[in-house]
Amino acid sequence: MRLSELKIGQKRIVESFEDSQMGGKLMTMGMLPGSLIELVRKASAGKTFYIKVNGYGMALRVSEASKIFLKEATVN
Amino acid sequence: MQKFKVALIGNPNCGKSSLFNQLTGLRQKVGNFHGVTVDKKSGVANLTKDIQVNFIDFPGTYSFYPTSLDERIVVGTFARPDALSDNWEKGQQYDAILYVADITQLEKHLLLFSQIRNLGFPMVLALNMTDVAQEESMIVKPDILKKKFGIPVVEVSGRTGEGIDGLKYALENVLLEKSKVSNNTLTYQFSEEEKKIAHTIQVEFGLESEYQAWLWVQHHEWLPFLTAAQRITIKSIVTEKFDLLKSQVRETMQRYDRFGPIVGQALKKDTSASDTWSDKVDRVVTHWLMGPIIFFGLMILIFQAIFSWAGLPMDLIDAGFGALTEGVSSALPESMFRDLLTDGIIAGLGGVLIFIPQIAILFFLISILEESGYMARAVYLFDNSMRRFGLNGRSIVALVSGGACAIPAIMSTRTISNWKERLITIMVTPLISCSARLPVYAVLVGFVVAADQYWGWFNMQGLVFMGLYLLGIVAALGAGWVFKKIIKTEETSYLMLELPVYRRPLIRNVLLNVYEKTKTFVIEAGKVIFVISILLWFMASYAPGNQMQLAEQQAVSEALELKLDDTERDNLIASKKIEASYAGHLGKFIEPVIRPLGFDWKIGIALITSFAAREVFVGTMATIYSIGSEAEETSVIDRMATEINPDTGELVYNRATSLSLLIFYVFAMQCMSTLAVVKRETKSWKWAAIQFVFMTALAYLGSLLVYQVMS
């Protein structure tokens, strides 16, 4: 699933990035394949996301979130 | 005494500025990085009484793969083959790097560290925010990091100052080459193809390491020190089909894989605490409905604070300059030089310094919001709405600062990585009513509505004031929307913003920031206002041919006829003189153009002088209406209220003209200093010229509409 489809309070693991330029930037900010993502809340009628990446706060646009693929957070 | 130069580097929000302020205190200055207009803060500290270090504070950077102008500085500096040698322009080379990492998010702060370490520079790693780590009962084993990274590692707190001595000692040892910097443990393992390219470049240009060559490959398009020939050579070696982006991702992944386990060994933290107090605050502050309400509430509080706190110091400055003018006038014999000094130079300086209280208070409050981490939340809340107007969430910082002064506001746009969004922010910020418009509004608002008029609960003058501010905001957003449609770009825009944990602002950081911003304003705006004041003084004091003498003679005989007393006579002379002066001629020259707006040539003079700086308006009015330049604001208002149009016999400052003039001041680009800063930030006069033209056109059309409808 894509990060943009995540529901508030849900947690998932980053699988991959659709856009490698954006992915590169996110990786330098600490979001890597394998990072734990939680959607905390949304603003601007769902256009802006407040997420936690391994517990640290980050703001994303929905367009950015839609380029991040997530997988089920099963085993630690 | 031995002198060294040390670069201070770290990620955004790593607490680097606190540490920098802790180390250097007031011994700081702001300059520019070589060839770019990114602020370079440097400060001096003594490690021992024999060792002095000049610390250079680099902009917060995530990695060697920059996404904004600010971020380019680090790789642009350290990819230089001579970054550490004496050959690079005297005094430019660095002796060591002090890398600052937030211990509570060590892993992601080590990416840039590992890249710099790869270049083999002498380094010290400072694990900052130990105070927070203790609160969160983290267990830190710096020895493990020391051993694995092969450099000194020190725990420190920029907030409390704990560990500073240990840091200085470690740095001293590195600088004096007492502690050995062992071989690199964080070298990037190239893929076969990458290695071939890196090696070829390294040999071709005789570079220190393959990794340095690799940085040349990655950034050959823009690295400022490369020659055109070098760029061509690199392009011929790195073929089009090679995917630079992919190898950038490969490098990042590999680095995290390498230092991740090391961090795991060195740090033990309790991850069970999920809902911190910072999260609780955010539940309200970043709420989709409460958030914006709190933001606007804060803005109203800020502006309220500015007006109630700045009044007294401004009066004091005003009185001080009044006394200075009087002192100089009585101390020196009457001469051209004395007039230049009192009416030109002192008046010009006073015009700049009077704004210090307002600007200092605004920056005090804004830096508290920034330091605490609140500004990042405002960006989160408003990014989407801003985008509709061609702006970026980060523009909110500039727009708010624009309420004090457009100059520092425009300088704050450097964090916007998308050029189009940054440009639009720069273009529209001066439409936000700055503190220089206030005195003009204060004089004119009384002519639009009386002070005791109420609309329900609200004082009408207060409402007009608010309306003028809102008009500025609406104009800024509207102009942004138009620019968005006009300017084309292929560049992608990003938000991707860290929302750091709230921290109590450090008063030392806040005060140093206020000091620095205010100083920038005084110097940047001061230079221009100073020169223009002298020019205006000349234009108002001199006339073509002997017209000055004629005007004076005429005034003297008129005064005799009317049996005026001495003060009245002098005021009449001053008024006749300005009419005859170059400024008066210019005012009359433009009168036909501004007549449809309801302005006469006297207002024309004030408009012209206001193009230097808006606040000159009140002083110019005082001179034109011959009430002496030391007049109080109230006496200017009283005099303007009785001014009658000789042709129609009606009051000049009727509601239509006054409102039209107010609208003109809301929109017009009447600030030379801002234009100068726009030119500097956009690197061309083109955008400054466009800004000047569009704002003036907006002002003209706005005033025209208001006057024609109302009269």
GROMACS .gro file of N, CA and C in nm, chain B residues 591-604 607 625 645 651-661 664 700 703-708 711:
model
  111
  667GLU      N    1   0.261   6.597  -1.131
  667GLU     CA    2   0.124   6.626  -1.088
  667GLU      C    3   0.018   6.577  -1.188
  668PRO      N    4   0.036   6.601  -1.320
  668PRO     CA    5  -0.067   6.554  -1.414
  668PRO      C    6  -0.093   6.403  -1.405
  669VAL      N    7   0.015   6.330  -1.373
  669VAL     CA    8   0.001   6.184  -1.367
  669VAL      C    9  -0.077   6.141  -1.242
  670ILE      N   10  -0.055   6.212  -1.131
  670ILE     CA   11  -0.117   6.167  -1.006
  670ILE      C   12  -0.247   6.241  -0.975
  671ARG      N   13  -0.280   6.338  -1.059
  671ARG     CA   14  -0.406   6.411  -1.039
  671ARG      C   15  -0.528   6.317  -1.036
  672PRO      N   16  -0.536   6.221  -1.129
  672PRO     CA   17  -0.653   6.130  -1.125
  672PRO      C   18  -0.664   6.050  -0.996
  673LEU      N   19  -0.554   6.044  -0.918
  673LEU     CA   20  -0.559   5.971  -0.792
  673LEU      C   21  -0.601   6.064  -0.679
  674GLY      N   22  -0.619   6.193  -0.712
  674GLY     CA   23  -0.658   6.289  -0.609
  674GLY      C   24  -0.539   6.354  -0.540
  675PHE      N   25  -0.418   6.341  -0.599
  675PHE     CA   26  -0.300   6.397  -0.533
  675PHE      C   27  -0.259   6.528  -0.600
  676ASP      N   28  -0.210   6.623  -0.520
  676ASP     CA   29  -0.154   6.745  -0.577
  676ASP      C   30  -0.001   6.736  -0.578
  677TRP      N   31   0.064   6.843  -0.624
  677TRP     CA   32   0.210   6.835  -0.636
  677TRP      C   33   0.279   6.819  -0.501
  678LYS      N   34   0.214   6.869  -0.394
  678LYS     CA   35   0.276   6.855  -0.262
  678LYS      C   36   0.282   6.708  -0.221
  679ILE      N   37   0.171   6.640  -0.243
  679ILE     CA   38   0.171   6.496  -0.216
  679ILE      C   39   0.270   6.427  -0.309
  680GLY      N   40   0.280   6.480  -0.430
  680GLY     CA   41   0.377   6.428  -0.527
  680GLY      C   42   0.518   6.428  -0.471
  683LEU      N   43   0.547   6.156  -0.225
  683LEU     CA   44   0.557   6.024  -0.290
  683LEU      C   45   0.698   6.000  -0.340
  701TYR      N   46   0.442   7.172   0.448
  701TYR     CA   47   0.339   7.257   0.508
  701TYR      C   48   0.398   7.356   0.606
  721ASN      N   49  -0.755   7.326  -0.119
  721ASN     CA   50  -0.717   7.328  -0.259
  721ASN      C   51  -0.748   7.467  -0.316
  727LEU      N   52  -1.134   7.102   0.096
  727LEU     CA   53  -1.024   7.045   0.172
  727LEU      C   54  -0.945   6.948   0.084
  728VAL      N   55  -0.811   6.952   0.094
  728VAL     CA   56  -0.728   6.860   0.015
  728VAL      C   57  -0.741   6.718   0.068
  729TYR      N   58  -0.731   6.707   0.203
  729TYR     CA   59  -0.733   6.573   0.260
  729TYR      C   60  -0.875   6.532   0.295
  730ASN      N   61  -0.956   6.526   0.193
  730ASN     CA   62  -1.090   6.473   0.213
  730ASN      C   63  -1.082   6.321   0.217
  731ARG      N   64  -1.193   6.259   0.239
  731ARG     CA   65  -1.191   6.114   0.256
  731ARG      C   66  -1.136   6.041   0.133
  732ALA      N   67  -1.176   6.085   0.014
  732ALA     CA   68  -1.134   6.017  -0.109
  732ALA      C   69  -0.984   6.023  -0.129
  733THR      N   70  -0.927   6.144  -0.117
  733THR     CA   71  -0.782   6.158  -0.137
  733THR      C   72  -0.705   6.080  -0.030
  734SER      N   73  -0.751   6.091   0.094
  734SER     CA   74  -0.677   6.026   0.202
  734SER      C   75  -0.679   5.874   0.186
  735LEU      N   76  -0.794   5.820   0.151
  735LEU     CA   77  -0.803   5.675   0.136
  735LEU      C   78  -0.720   5.631   0.014
  736SER      N   79  -0.729   5.712  -0.091
  736SER     CA   80  -0.651   5.682  -0.211
  736SER      C   81  -0.501   5.679  -0.178
  737LEU      N   82  -0.458   5.775  -0.096
  737LEU     CA   83  -0.317   5.782  -0.057
  737LEU      C   84  -0.280   5.661   0.030
  740PHE      N   85  -0.233   5.370  -0.186
  740PHE     CA   86  -0.105   5.381  -0.256
  740PHE      C   87   0.008   5.329  -0.169
  776TYR      N   88  -0.095   5.237  -0.827
  776TYR     CA   89  -0.157   5.341  -0.909
  776TYR      C   90  -0.302   5.303  -0.942
  779SER      N   91  -0.528   5.309  -0.624
  779SER     CA   92  -0.563   5.444  -0.582
  779SER      C   93  -0.660   5.508  -0.680
  780LEU      N   94  -0.634   5.486  -0.808
  780LEU     CA   95  -0.721   5.543  -0.912
  780LEU      C   96  -0.865   5.496  -0.891
  781LEU      N   97  -0.878   5.367  -0.871
  781LEU     CA   98  -1.010   5.308  -0.852
  781LEU      C   99  -1.079   5.370  -0.729
  782VAL      N  100  -1.006   5.371  -0.618
  782VAL     CA  101  -1.065   5.422  -0.493
  782VAL      C  102  -1.107   5.568  -0.508
  783TYR      N  103  -1.018   5.650  -0.567
  783TYR     CA  104  -1.048   5.792  -0.575
  783TYR      C  105  -1.164   5.819  -0.670
  784GLN      N  106  -1.161   5.750  -0.785
  784GLN     CA  107  -1.266   5.775  -0.884
  784GLN      C  108  -1.402   5.728  -0.833
  787SER      N  109  -1.502   5.989  -0.522
  787SER     CA  110  -1.520   6.134  -0.538
  787SER      C  111  -1.625   6.167  -0.642
   0.00000   0.00000   0.00000
